[in-house]
Amino acid sequence: MSLTAQTYWAEHALLDTGVEPGVVIETAADGRITAVRRGTPAPPPGAVSLRGITLPGLANAHSHAFHRALRGATQAGEGTFWTWREVMYRVADRLTPDNYFALARAAYAEMALAGITSVGEFHYVHHLAGGARYDNPNAMGEALIAAAAEAGIRITLLDTCYLSSGFGAEPDKHQRRFSDGTAERWAERVSALKGDDNTRIGAAVHSVRAVPAEQLGTVAAWAQERDAPLHVHLSEQTAENDACVEAHGFTPTALLAHHGVLGPRTTAVHATHLTPGDIRLLGHSGTGVCMCPTTERDLADGIGPAPALQEAGSPLSLGSDSHAVIDLFEEARAMELNERLRSRTRGHWSSAALLRAASADGHAALGWDGAGSISPGALADFTTVALDSVRTAGPPPALAAETAVFAATNADVRDTVVGGRHIVRDGNHQLVADVAVELARAIAAVRD
């Protein structure tokens, strides 16, 4: 869809200088911000009013869209990550390009309603059940790209190499549709995917247990040659760490470093159970880390060493991962509050730093370096949070950033603009008429 220039007036906006009142944001037809003017007490003629605190658009740096169908279905009884995984596999077995498009479109629309303007989709359900390829080998990935476009948000498709059920073992019956057989065949398939103004194509190593060590370099080289983002699940479970040490004599982080996977284009997801040496390897290489606190607590994974990672040099981003909830404000505050519980001290990150993890650093991890700030030349991606709801009413506007992080929820998002296009207006999605109905219908199609 072609865009036109548009002027927005933010009652309050979070700029590089802090929270500012009366901010005019001018956008051009190319989807970028052309001007930002402070100190405008009323909307100029023709401007769209954004009431509340306008923030840079949020980046969901780690998503498995089909996991949205698991919400509520895995909460009864006891178990671990590994028992949860069996339920997840049953949903994965039912996915087709058509029903995956419908589910992802609804999940991405939910993200837009939550102020998310770009998503990193860690995509590994590539083939037919049993492992045979679709006539179009990228039918599933292209369905996700189309779903994001119809939901109005940007996507970085992190096409994932997944070859093994664990350190040399063949994929099991569920995992065969994830595997291309070899990293070389994975690279051949993913090279046919095309990006556009709404889409980046990146790579992912599912985990050190799912990609044999001798094939890690193939995935890393593919990403390096294209200057593409490269993501990897890392040390989410102690069982993976133990098995990696037994198989290779290295921790997963050290194994990735040995095969050239770490570096500034790489984001490690979770990084929950690390040694001090692992933290140094990640930080000194500039490898980013995506924390997913709501999933990590839902699956009883543990609390990752986020402050130590950041201090060592790793930029932090945030993701909703399994979509137990889709709420980047909750992810941001959970990172801080989890650390308070562990350390018994408060104030590890400022609200501005937490919002940066949820926006600019997340966008950078997904290859959208021009997003994440409300400034001239940046992508015109921003979202507005109400300051008059039952959760946010009361604090003065000067504390709007703190209110957003520590009080607001996704329900307080009133407007979302992507590339200058008003995707969510007054809490209503403009492209998907009834997101709840679409979610219910799409989830019913893939559940038991």
GROMACS .gro file of C-alpha atoms in nm:
model
  448
    1MET     CA    1   0.000   0.000   0.000
    2SER     CA    2   0.134   0.344  -0.091
    3LEU     CA    3   0.180   0.589   0.195
    4THR     CA    4   0.124   0.961   0.215
    5ALA     CA    5   0.288   1.223   0.431
    6GLN     CA    6   0.119   1.261   0.768
    7THR     CA    7   0.158   1.485   1.072
    8TYR     CA    8   0.102   1.352   1.423
    9TRP     CA    9   0.080   1.552   1.744
   10ALA     CA   10   0.183   1.370   2.061
   11GLU     CA   11   0.048   1.501   2.389
   12HIS     CA   12   0.374   1.372   2.540
   13ALA     CA   13   0.658   1.188   2.370
   14LEU     CA   14   0.973   1.010   2.484
   15LEU     CA   15   1.260   1.170   2.294
   16ASP     CA   16   1.635   1.148   2.342
   17THR     CA   17   1.601   1.439   2.586
   18GLY     CA   18   1.338   1.260   2.797
   19VAL     CA   19   0.961   1.304   2.816
   20GLU     CA   20   0.857   1.618   2.628
   21PRO     CA   21   0.509   1.776   2.610
   22GLY     CA   22   0.340   1.880   2.286
   23VAL     CA   23   0.555   1.711   2.019
   24VAL     CA   24   0.481   1.733   1.647
   25ILE     CA   25   0.602   1.434   1.443
   26GLU     CA   26   0.602   1.480   1.066
   27THR     CA   27   0.628   1.171   0.846
   28ALA     CA   28   0.694   1.136   0.474
   29ALA     CA   29   0.560   0.901   0.209
   30ASP     CA   30   0.876   0.689   0.242
   31GLY     CA   31   0.770   0.595   0.595
   32ARG     CA   32   1.033   0.797   0.778
   33ILE     CA   33   1.018   1.086   1.022
   34THR     CA   34   1.111   1.415   0.857
   35ALA     CA   35   1.077   1.652   1.152
   36VAL     CA   36   1.019   1.653   1.527
   37ARG     CA   37   0.913   1.978   1.694
   38ARG     CA   38   0.885   2.024   2.070
   39GLY     CA   39   0.680   2.273   2.264
   40THR     CA   40   0.359   2.268   2.059
   41PRO     CA   41   0.077   2.289   2.313
   42ALA     CA   42  -0.208   2.203   2.074
   43PRO     CA   43  -0.243   1.991   1.759
   44PRO     CA   44  -0.166   2.182   1.436
   45PRO     CA   45  -0.445   2.186   1.176
   46GLY     CA   46  -0.475   1.847   1.009
   47ALA     CA   47  -0.254   1.667   1.260
   48VAL     CA   48  -0.360   1.333   1.411
   49SER     CA   49  -0.373   1.363   1.791
   50LEU     CA   50  -0.203   1.098   2.005
   51ARG     CA   51  -0.320   1.133   2.365
   52GLY     CA   52  -0.089   0.986   2.629
   53ILE     CA   53   0.283   0.909   2.611
   54THR     CA   54   0.416   0.831   2.263
   55LEU     CA   55   0.712   0.593   2.265
   56PRO     CA   56   0.933   0.451   1.991
   57GLY     CA   57   0.770   0.141   1.845
   58LEU     CA   58   0.841  -0.177   2.038
   59ALA     CA   59   1.043  -0.466   1.895
   60ASN     CA   60   0.948  -0.823   1.979
   61ALA     CA   61   1.289  -0.976   1.918
   62HIS     CA   62   1.191  -1.341   1.969
   63SER     CA   63   0.865  -1.499   1.855
   64HIS     CA   64   0.735  -1.842   1.767
   65ALA     CA   65   0.399  -1.739   1.622
   66PHE     CA   66   0.236  -2.081   1.644
   67HIS     CA   67   0.301  -2.097   2.018
   68ARG     CA   68   0.016  -1.847   2.054
   69ALA     CA   69  -0.213  -2.150   2.026
   70LEU     CA   70  -0.067  -2.289   2.350
   71ARG     CA   71  -0.185  -2.005   2.574
   72GLY     CA   72  -0.386  -2.156   2.858
   73ALA     CA   73  -0.345  -2.508   2.722
   74THR     CA   74  -0.025  -2.588   2.913
   75GLN     CA   75  -0.109  -2.434   3.250
   76ALA     CA   76  -0.287  -2.727   3.418
   77GLY     CA   77  -0.085  -2.973   3.621
   78GLU     CA   78   0.289  -3.000   3.669
   79GLY     CA   79   0.588  -3.052   3.442
   80THR     CA   80   0.898  -2.896   3.294
   81PHE     CA   81   1.012  -2.740   2.967
   82TRP     CA   82   1.041  -3.090   2.823
   83THR     CA   83   0.679  -3.189   2.899
   84TRP     CA   84   0.560  -2.853   2.765
   85ARG     CA   85   0.753  -2.927   2.446
   86GLU     CA   86   0.543  -3.235   2.375
   87VAL     CA   87   0.226  -3.023   2.369
   88MET     CA   88   0.400  -2.773   2.144
   89TYR     CA   89   0.496  -3.048   1.899
   90ARG     CA   90   0.133  -3.158   1.865
   91VAL     CA   91   0.038  -2.808   1.751
   92ALA     CA   92   0.336  -2.792   1.515
   93ASP     CA   93   0.222  -3.119   1.356
   94ARG     CA   94  -0.106  -2.955   1.250
   95LEU     CA   95   0.039  -2.649   1.079
   96THR     CA   96  -0.009  -2.589   0.706
   97PRO     CA   97   0.079  -2.278   0.506
   98ASP     CA   98  -0.286  -2.169   0.512
   99ASN     CA   99  -0.364  -2.221   0.880
  100TYR     CA  100  -0.022  -2.092   0.983
  101PHE     CA  101  -0.087  -1.772   0.787
  102ALA     CA  102  -0.419  -1.725   0.967
  103LEU     CA  103  -0.269  -1.792   1.311
  104ALA     CA  104   0.035  -1.569   1.253
  105ARG     CA  105  -0.175  -1.288   1.108
  106ALA     CA  106  -0.390  -1.287   1.421
  107ALA     CA  107  -0.091  -1.314   1.655
  108TYR     CA  108   0.089  -1.031   1.476
  109ALA     CA  109  -0.227  -0.820   1.492
  110GLU     CA  110  -0.231  -0.883   1.868
  111MET     CA  111   0.128  -0.759   1.873
  112ALA     CA  112   0.030  -0.438   1.692
  113LEU     CA  113  -0.242  -0.384   1.953
  114ALA     CA  114   0.035  -0.416   2.215
  115GLY     CA  115   0.249  -0.144   2.054
  116ILE     CA  116   0.486  -0.381   1.874
  117THR     CA  117   0.600  -0.253   1.535
  118SER     CA  118   0.848  -0.527   1.439
  119VAL     CA  119   0.883  -0.896   1.521
  120GLY     CA  120   1.168  -1.141   1.497
  121GLU     CA  121   1.008  -1.468   1.392
  122PHE     CA  122   1.230  -1.764   1.485
  123HIS     CA  123   1.091  -1.993   1.219
  124TYR     CA  124   1.165  -2.363   1.201
  125VAL     CA  125   0.845  -2.538   1.080
  126HIS     CA  126   0.958  -2.558   0.718
  127HIS     CA  127   0.825  -2.877   0.556
  128LEU     CA  128   0.540  -3.124   0.545
  129ALA     CA  129   0.493  -3.359   0.838
  130GLY     CA  130   0.743  -3.639   0.780
  131GLY     CA  131   0.997  -3.405   0.620
  132ALA     CA  132   0.895  -3.392   0.252
  133ARG     CA  133   0.921  -3.046   0.099
  134TYR     CA  134   0.628  -2.839  -0.020
  135ASP     CA  135   0.624  -2.767  -0.393
  136ASN     CA  136   0.735  -2.422  -0.285
  137PRO     CA  137   1.007  -2.506  -0.029
  138ASN     CA  138   0.953  -2.171   0.145
  139ALA     CA  139   0.574  -2.187   0.160
  140MET     CA  140   0.569  -2.167   0.539
  141GLY     CA  141   0.814  -1.878   0.563
  142GLU     CA  142   0.633  -1.685   0.293
  143ALA     CA  143   0.306  -1.738   0.481
  144LEU     CA  144   0.463  -1.567   0.784
  145ILE     CA  145   0.593  -1.279   0.574
  146ALA     CA  146   0.247  -1.228   0.423
  147ALA     CA  147   0.085  -1.251   0.769
  148ALA     CA  148   0.303  -0.972   0.907
  149ALA     CA  149   0.228  -0.751   0.608
  150GLU     CA  150  -0.147  -0.797   0.649
  151ALA     CA  151  -0.122  -0.730   1.024
  152GLY     CA  152   0.071  -0.411   0.951
  153ILE     CA  153   0.399  -0.481   1.133
  154ARG     CA  154   0.753  -0.538   1.015
  155ILE     CA  155   0.907  -0.885   1.027
  156THR     CA  156   1.255  -1.024   1.039
  157LEU     CA  157   1.215  -1.386   0.933
  158LEU     CA  158   1.488  -1.572   1.119
  159ASP     CA  159   1.486  -1.887   0.910
  160THR     CA  160   1.614  -2.157   1.144
  161CYS     CA  161   1.852  -2.443   1.079
  162TYR     CA  162   1.730  -2.748   1.276
  163LEU     CA  163   1.892  -3.081   1.187
  164SER     CA  164   1.916  -3.302   1.496
  165SER     CA  165   1.718  -3.407   1.801
  166GLY     CA  166   2.033  -3.376   2.008
  167PHE     CA  167   2.409  -3.395   1.950
  168GLY     CA  168   2.415  -3.620   1.649
  169ALA     CA  169   2.081  -3.796   1.693
  170GLU     CA  170   1.840  -3.804   1.400
  171PRO     CA  171   1.531  -3.578   1.417
  172ASP     CA  172   1.236  -3.747   1.585
  173LYS     CA  173   0.898  -3.788   1.416
  174HIS     CA  174   0.790  -3.435   1.509
  175GLN     CA  175   1.118  -3.270   1.413
  176ARG     CA  176   1.151  -3.416   1.063
  177ARG     CA  177   0.948  -3.131   0.918
  178PHE     CA  178   1.195  -2.886   1.073
  179SER     CA  179   1.503  -3.034   0.903
  180ASP     CA  180   1.662  -2.966   0.565
  181GLY     CA  181   1.900  -3.259   0.616
  182THR     CA  182   2.218  -3.054   0.612
  183ALA     CA  183   2.317  -2.693   0.671
  184GLU     CA  184   2.412  -2.668   0.304
  185ARG     CA  185   2.060  -2.764   0.197
  186TRP     CA  186   1.921  -2.521   0.454
  187ALA     CA  187   2.136  -2.243   0.304
  188GLU     CA  188   2.022  -2.330  -0.047
  189ARG     CA  189   1.655  -2.307   0.052
  190VAL     CA  190   1.675  -1.992   0.261
  191SER     CA  191   1.871  -1.811  -0.010
  192ALA     CA  192   1.554  -1.807  -0.219
  193LEU     CA  193   1.366  -1.597   0.039
  194LYS     CA  194   1.338  -1.228  -0.046
  195GLY     CA  195   1.313  -0.926   0.178
  196ASP     CA  196   1.132  -0.601   0.106
  197ASP     CA  197   1.048  -0.272   0.275
  198ASN     CA  198   0.852  -0.464   0.539
  199THR     CA  199   1.074  -0.771   0.562
  200ARG     CA  200   1.428  -0.868   0.658
  201ILE     CA  201   1.560  -1.220   0.606
  202GLY     CA  202   1.789  -1.346   0.880
  203ALA     CA  203   1.922  -1.679   1.001
  204ALA     CA  204   1.902  -1.883   1.318
  205VAL     CA  205   2.075  -2.180   1.470
  206HIS     CA  206   1.800  -2.348   1.666
  207SER     CA  207   2.045  -2.459   1.937
  208VAL     CA  208   2.373  -2.643   1.973
  209ARG     CA  209   2.179  -2.964   2.026
  210ALA     CA  210   1.989  -2.920   1.697
  211VAL     CA  211   2.277  -2.824   1.463
  212PRO     CA  212   2.587  -3.048   1.458
  213ALA     CA  213   2.902  -2.859   1.553
  214GLU     CA  214   3.069  -2.908   1.216
  215GLN     CA  215   2.772  -2.740   1.043
  216LEU     CA  216   2.745  -2.432   1.267
  217GLY     CA  217   2.997  -2.247   1.051
  218THR     CA  218   2.782  -2.287   0.742
  219VAL     CA  219   2.494  -2.100   0.904
  220ALA     CA  220   2.726  -1.833   1.044
  221ALA     CA  221   2.891  -1.783   0.704
  222TRP     CA  222   2.554  -1.745   0.530
  223ALA     CA  223   2.459  -1.466   0.769
  224GLN     CA  224   2.801  -1.300   0.751
  225GLU     CA  225   2.801  -1.292   0.371
  226ARG     CA  226   2.467  -1.107   0.373
  227ASP     CA  227   2.527  -0.895   0.685
  228ALA     CA  228   2.208  -1.057   0.815
  229PRO     CA  229   2.095  -1.104   1.174
  230LEU     CA  230   2.184  -1.442   1.326
  231HIS     CA  231   1.998  -1.570   1.634
  232VAL     CA  232   2.042  -1.882   1.847
  233HIS     CA  233   1.870  -2.039   2.148
  234LEU     CA  234   2.143  -2.060   2.410
  235SER     CA  235   2.164  -2.240   2.743
  236GLU     CA  236   1.795  -2.224   2.819
  237GLN     CA  237   1.819  -2.557   3.000
  238THR     CA  238   2.095  -2.703   3.220
  239ALA     CA  239   2.035  -3.041   3.054
  240GLU     CA  240   2.152  -2.893   2.723
  241ASN     CA  241   2.464  -2.755   2.888
  242ASP     CA  242   2.549  -3.089   3.044
  243ALA     CA  243   2.494  -3.279   2.719
  244CYS     CA  244   2.706  -3.029   2.524
  245VAL     CA  245   2.997  -3.059   2.767
  246GLU     CA  246   2.973  -3.438   2.750
  247ALA     CA  247   2.964  -3.439   2.369
  248HIS     CA  248   3.223  -3.170   2.296
  249GLY     CA  249   3.403  -3.073   2.613
  250PHE     CA  250   3.276  -2.715   2.573
  251THR     CA  251   2.983  -2.519   2.708
  252PRO     CA  252   2.733  -2.421   2.436
  253THR     CA  253   2.866  -2.062   2.438
  254ALA     CA  254   3.225  -2.180   2.396
  255LEU     CA  255   3.120  -2.415   2.116
  256LEU     CA  256   2.947  -2.130   1.932
  257ALA     CA  257   3.253  -1.909   1.978
  258HIS     CA  258   3.482  -2.183   1.844
  259HIS     CA  259   3.274  -2.209   1.525
  260GLY     CA  260   3.243  -1.836   1.457
  261VAL     CA  261   2.878  -1.791   1.554
  262LEU     CA  262   2.923  -1.511   1.809
  263GLY     CA  263   2.960  -1.144   1.716
  264PRO     CA  264   2.775  -0.811   1.687
  265ARG     CA  265   2.523  -0.944   1.431
  266THR     CA  266   2.436  -1.237   1.660
  267THR     CA  267   2.171  -1.249   1.930
  268ALA     CA  268   2.166  -1.526   2.189
  269VAL     CA  269   1.814  -1.597   2.311
  270HIS     CA  270   1.762  -1.675   2.682
  271ALA     CA  271   2.128  -1.724   2.789
  272THR     CA  272   1.990  -1.838   3.123
  273HIS     CA  273   2.250  -2.079   3.259
  274LEU     CA  274   2.594  -1.935   3.188
  275THR     CA  275   2.938  -1.963   3.342
  276PRO     CA  276   3.144  -1.648   3.406
  277GLY     CA  277   3.352  -1.747   3.104
  278ASP     CA  278   3.040  -1.769   2.889
  279ILE     CA  279   2.940  -1.418   2.995
  280ARG     CA  280   3.283  -1.285   2.899
  281LEU     CA  281   3.268  -1.457   2.558
  282LEU     CA  282   2.928  -1.311   2.481
  283GLY     CA  283   3.006  -0.962   2.607
  284HIS     CA  284   3.354  -0.925   2.461
  285SER     CA  285   3.232  -1.041   2.120
  286GLY     CA  286   2.946  -0.788   2.125
  287THR     CA  287   2.688  -1.065   2.096
  288GLY     CA  288   2.342  -0.942   2.192
  289VAL     CA  289   2.114  -1.126   2.432
  290CYS     CA  290   1.736  -1.145   2.405
  291MET     CA  291   1.568  -1.203   2.738
  292CYS     CA  292   1.217  -1.352   2.740
  293PRO     CA  293   1.115  -1.326   3.106
  294THR     CA  294   0.748  -1.421   3.076
  295THR     CA  295   0.834  -1.742   2.891
  296GLU     CA  296   1.134  -1.819   3.109
  297ARG     CA  297   0.918  -1.797   3.422
  298ASP     CA  298   0.625  -1.982   3.261
  299LEU     CA  299   0.851  -2.274   3.167
  300ALA     CA  300   1.042  -2.264   3.498
  301ASP     CA  301   1.367  -2.208   3.310
  302GLY     CA  302   1.530  -1.972   3.559
  303ILE     CA  303   1.651  -1.612   3.565
  304GLY     CA  304   1.931  -1.517   3.329
  305PRO     CA  305   2.228  -1.298   3.435
  306ALA     CA  306   2.113  -0.992   3.242
  307PRO     CA  307   2.305  -0.725   3.440
  308ALA     CA  308   2.632  -0.916   3.412
  309LEU     CA  309   2.579  -0.968   3.040
  310GLN     CA  310   2.513  -0.601   2.980
  311GLU     CA  311   2.812  -0.500   3.191
  312ALA     CA  312   3.030  -0.737   2.987
  313GLY     CA  313   2.919  -0.568   2.663
  314SER     CA  314   2.608  -0.750   2.541
  315PRO     CA  315   2.316  -0.529   2.427
  316LEU     CA  316   1.988  -0.656   2.570
  317SER     CA  317   1.660  -0.699   2.383
  318LEU     CA  318   1.326  -0.852   2.477
  319GLY     CA  319   1.089  -1.108   2.329
  320SER     CA  320   0.756  -1.271   2.409
  321ASP     CA  321   0.879  -1.609   2.274
  322SER     CA  322   0.598  -1.858   2.353
  323HIS     CA  323   0.337  -1.578   2.386
  324ALA     CA  324   0.217  -1.678   2.731
  325VAL     CA  325   0.142  -1.308   2.714
  326ILE     CA  326   0.220  -1.057   2.440
  327ASP     CA  327   0.319  -0.753   2.641
  328LEU     CA  328   0.662  -0.590   2.603
  329PHE     CA  329   0.593  -0.367   2.905
  330GLU     CA  330   0.559  -0.681   3.114
  331GLU     CA  331   0.880  -0.823   2.964
  332ALA     CA  332   1.066  -0.501   3.046
  333ARG     CA  333   0.945  -0.477   3.404
  334ALA     CA  334   0.993  -0.851   3.457
  335MET     CA  335   1.361  -0.822   3.366
  336GLU     CA  336   1.405  -0.559   3.638
  337LEU     CA  337   1.178  -0.725   3.894
  338ASN     CA  338   1.331  -1.070   3.842
  339GLU     CA  339   1.671  -0.922   3.915
  340ARG     CA  340   1.534  -0.752   4.227
  341LEU     CA  341   1.413  -1.090   4.354
  342ARG     CA  342   1.750  -1.251   4.287
  343SER     CA  343   1.969  -0.971   4.418
  344ARG     CA  344   1.737  -0.824   4.681
  345THR     CA  345   1.827  -0.476   4.557
  346ARG     CA  346   1.630  -0.237   4.335
  347GLY     CA  347   1.701  -0.017   4.037
  348HIS     CA  348   1.919  -0.225   3.805
  349TRP     CA  349   1.791  -0.041   3.496
  350SER     CA  350   1.622   0.294   3.451
  351SER     CA  351   1.286   0.304   3.275
  352ALA     CA  352   1.456   0.464   2.976
  353ALA     CA  353   1.707   0.176   2.959
  354LEU     CA  354   1.430  -0.084   2.979
  355LEU     CA  355   1.236   0.092   2.703
  356ARG     CA  356   1.553   0.102   2.493
  357ALA     CA  357   1.583  -0.277   2.530
  358ALA     CA  358   1.219  -0.304   2.422
  359SER     CA  359   1.267  -0.075   2.123
  360ALA     CA  360   1.596   0.047   1.974
  361ASP     CA  361   1.813  -0.246   2.081
  362GLY     CA  362   1.545  -0.494   1.979
  363HIS     CA  363   1.511  -0.336   1.636
  364ALA     CA  364   1.889  -0.340   1.593
  365ALA     CA  365   1.895  -0.711   1.682
  366LEU     CA  366   1.647  -0.767   1.400
  367GLY     CA  367   1.834  -0.564   1.140
  368TRP     CA  368   1.613  -0.253   1.160
  369ASP     CA  369   1.885  -0.008   1.258
  370GLY     CA  370   1.676   0.292   1.154
  371ALA     CA  371   1.400   0.218   1.406
  372GLY     CA  372   1.366   0.274   1.777
  373SER     CA  373   1.377   0.649   1.820
  374ILE     CA  374   1.148   0.943   1.755
  375SER     CA  375   1.391   1.156   1.560
  376PRO     CA  376   1.434   1.293   1.206
  377GLY     CA  377   1.544   1.024   0.962
  378ALA     CA  378   1.422   0.734   1.175
  379LEU     CA  379   1.153   0.496   1.061
  380ALA     CA  380   0.814   0.641   1.156
  381ASP     CA  381   0.733   0.360   1.400
  382PHE     CA  382   0.584   0.466   1.733
  383THR     CA  383   0.314   0.376   1.980
  384THR     CA  384   0.105   0.569   2.231
  385VAL     CA  385   0.018   0.453   2.582
  386ALA     CA  386  -0.278   0.602   2.767
  387LEU     CA  387  -0.198   0.796   3.084
  388ASP     CA  388  -0.559   0.806   3.205
  389SER     CA  389  -0.647   0.437   3.250
  390VAL     CA  390  -0.707   0.279   3.590
  391ARG     CA  391  -0.349   0.151   3.577
  392THR     CA  392  -0.175   0.466   3.459
  393ALA     CA  393  -0.379   0.755   3.602
  394GLY     CA  394  -0.219   0.969   3.871
  395PRO     CA  395   0.156   1.008   3.812
  396PRO     CA  396   0.268   1.339   3.657
  397PRO     CA  397   0.365   1.334   3.287
  398ALA     CA  398   0.732   1.374   3.382
  399LEU     CA  399   0.710   1.016   3.514
  400ALA     CA  400   0.536   0.881   3.204
  401ALA     CA  401   0.825   0.650   3.113
  402GLU     CA  402   0.820   0.498   3.461
  403THR     CA  403   0.443   0.468   3.440
  404ALA     CA  404   0.465   0.286   3.107
  405VAL     CA  405   0.722   0.035   3.230
  406PHE     CA  406   0.599  -0.030   3.584
  407ALA     CA  407   0.222   0.022   3.558
  408ALA     CA  408   0.097  -0.001   3.199
  409THR     CA  409  -0.001  -0.318   3.017
  410ASN     CA  410  -0.071  -0.398   2.654
  411ALA     CA  411  -0.434  -0.295   2.723
  412ASP     CA  412  -0.317   0.065   2.765
  413VAL     CA  413  -0.186   0.096   2.409
  414ARG     CA  414  -0.410   0.334   2.218
  415ASP     CA  415  -0.224   0.392   1.890
  416THR     CA  416   0.043   0.218   1.686
  417VAL     CA  417   0.204   0.373   1.379
  418VAL     CA  418   0.430   0.172   1.147
  419GLY     CA  419   0.612   0.351   0.868
  420GLY     CA  420   0.383   0.649   0.918
  421ARG     CA  421   0.075   0.430   0.874
  422HIS     CA  422  -0.181   0.437   1.156
  423ILE     CA  423  -0.224   0.062   1.220
  424VAL     CA  424  -0.394   0.085   1.560
  425ARG     CA  425  -0.622   0.382   1.628
  426ASP     CA  426  -0.788   0.437   1.965
  427GLY     CA  427  -0.723   0.075   2.057
  428ASN     CA  428  -0.873  -0.069   1.738
  429HIS     CA  429  -0.676  -0.251   1.471
  430GLN     CA  430  -0.739  -0.088   1.135
  431LEU     CA  431  -0.651  -0.388   0.916
  432VAL     CA  432  -0.790  -0.685   1.112
  433ALA     CA  433  -1.150  -0.614   1.205
  434ASP     CA  434  -1.184  -0.835   1.515
  435VAL     CA  435  -0.852  -0.969   1.637
  436ALA     CA  436  -1.004  -1.178   1.918
  437VAL     CA  437  -1.238  -1.356   1.678
  438GLU     CA  438  -0.953  -1.418   1.433
  439LEU     CA  439  -0.736  -1.559   1.712
  440ALA     CA  440  -1.011  -1.792   1.834
  441ARG     CA  441  -1.081  -1.920   1.485
  442ALA     CA  442  -0.713  -1.970   1.397
  443ILE     CA  443  -0.631  -2.145   1.724
  444ALA     CA  444  -0.927  -2.382   1.694
  445ALA     CA  445  -0.792  -2.493   1.356
  446VAL     CA  446  -0.463  -2.618   1.501
  447ARG     CA  447  -0.558  -2.743   1.848
  448ASP     CA  448  -0.667  -3.089   1.961
   0.00000   0.00000   0.00000
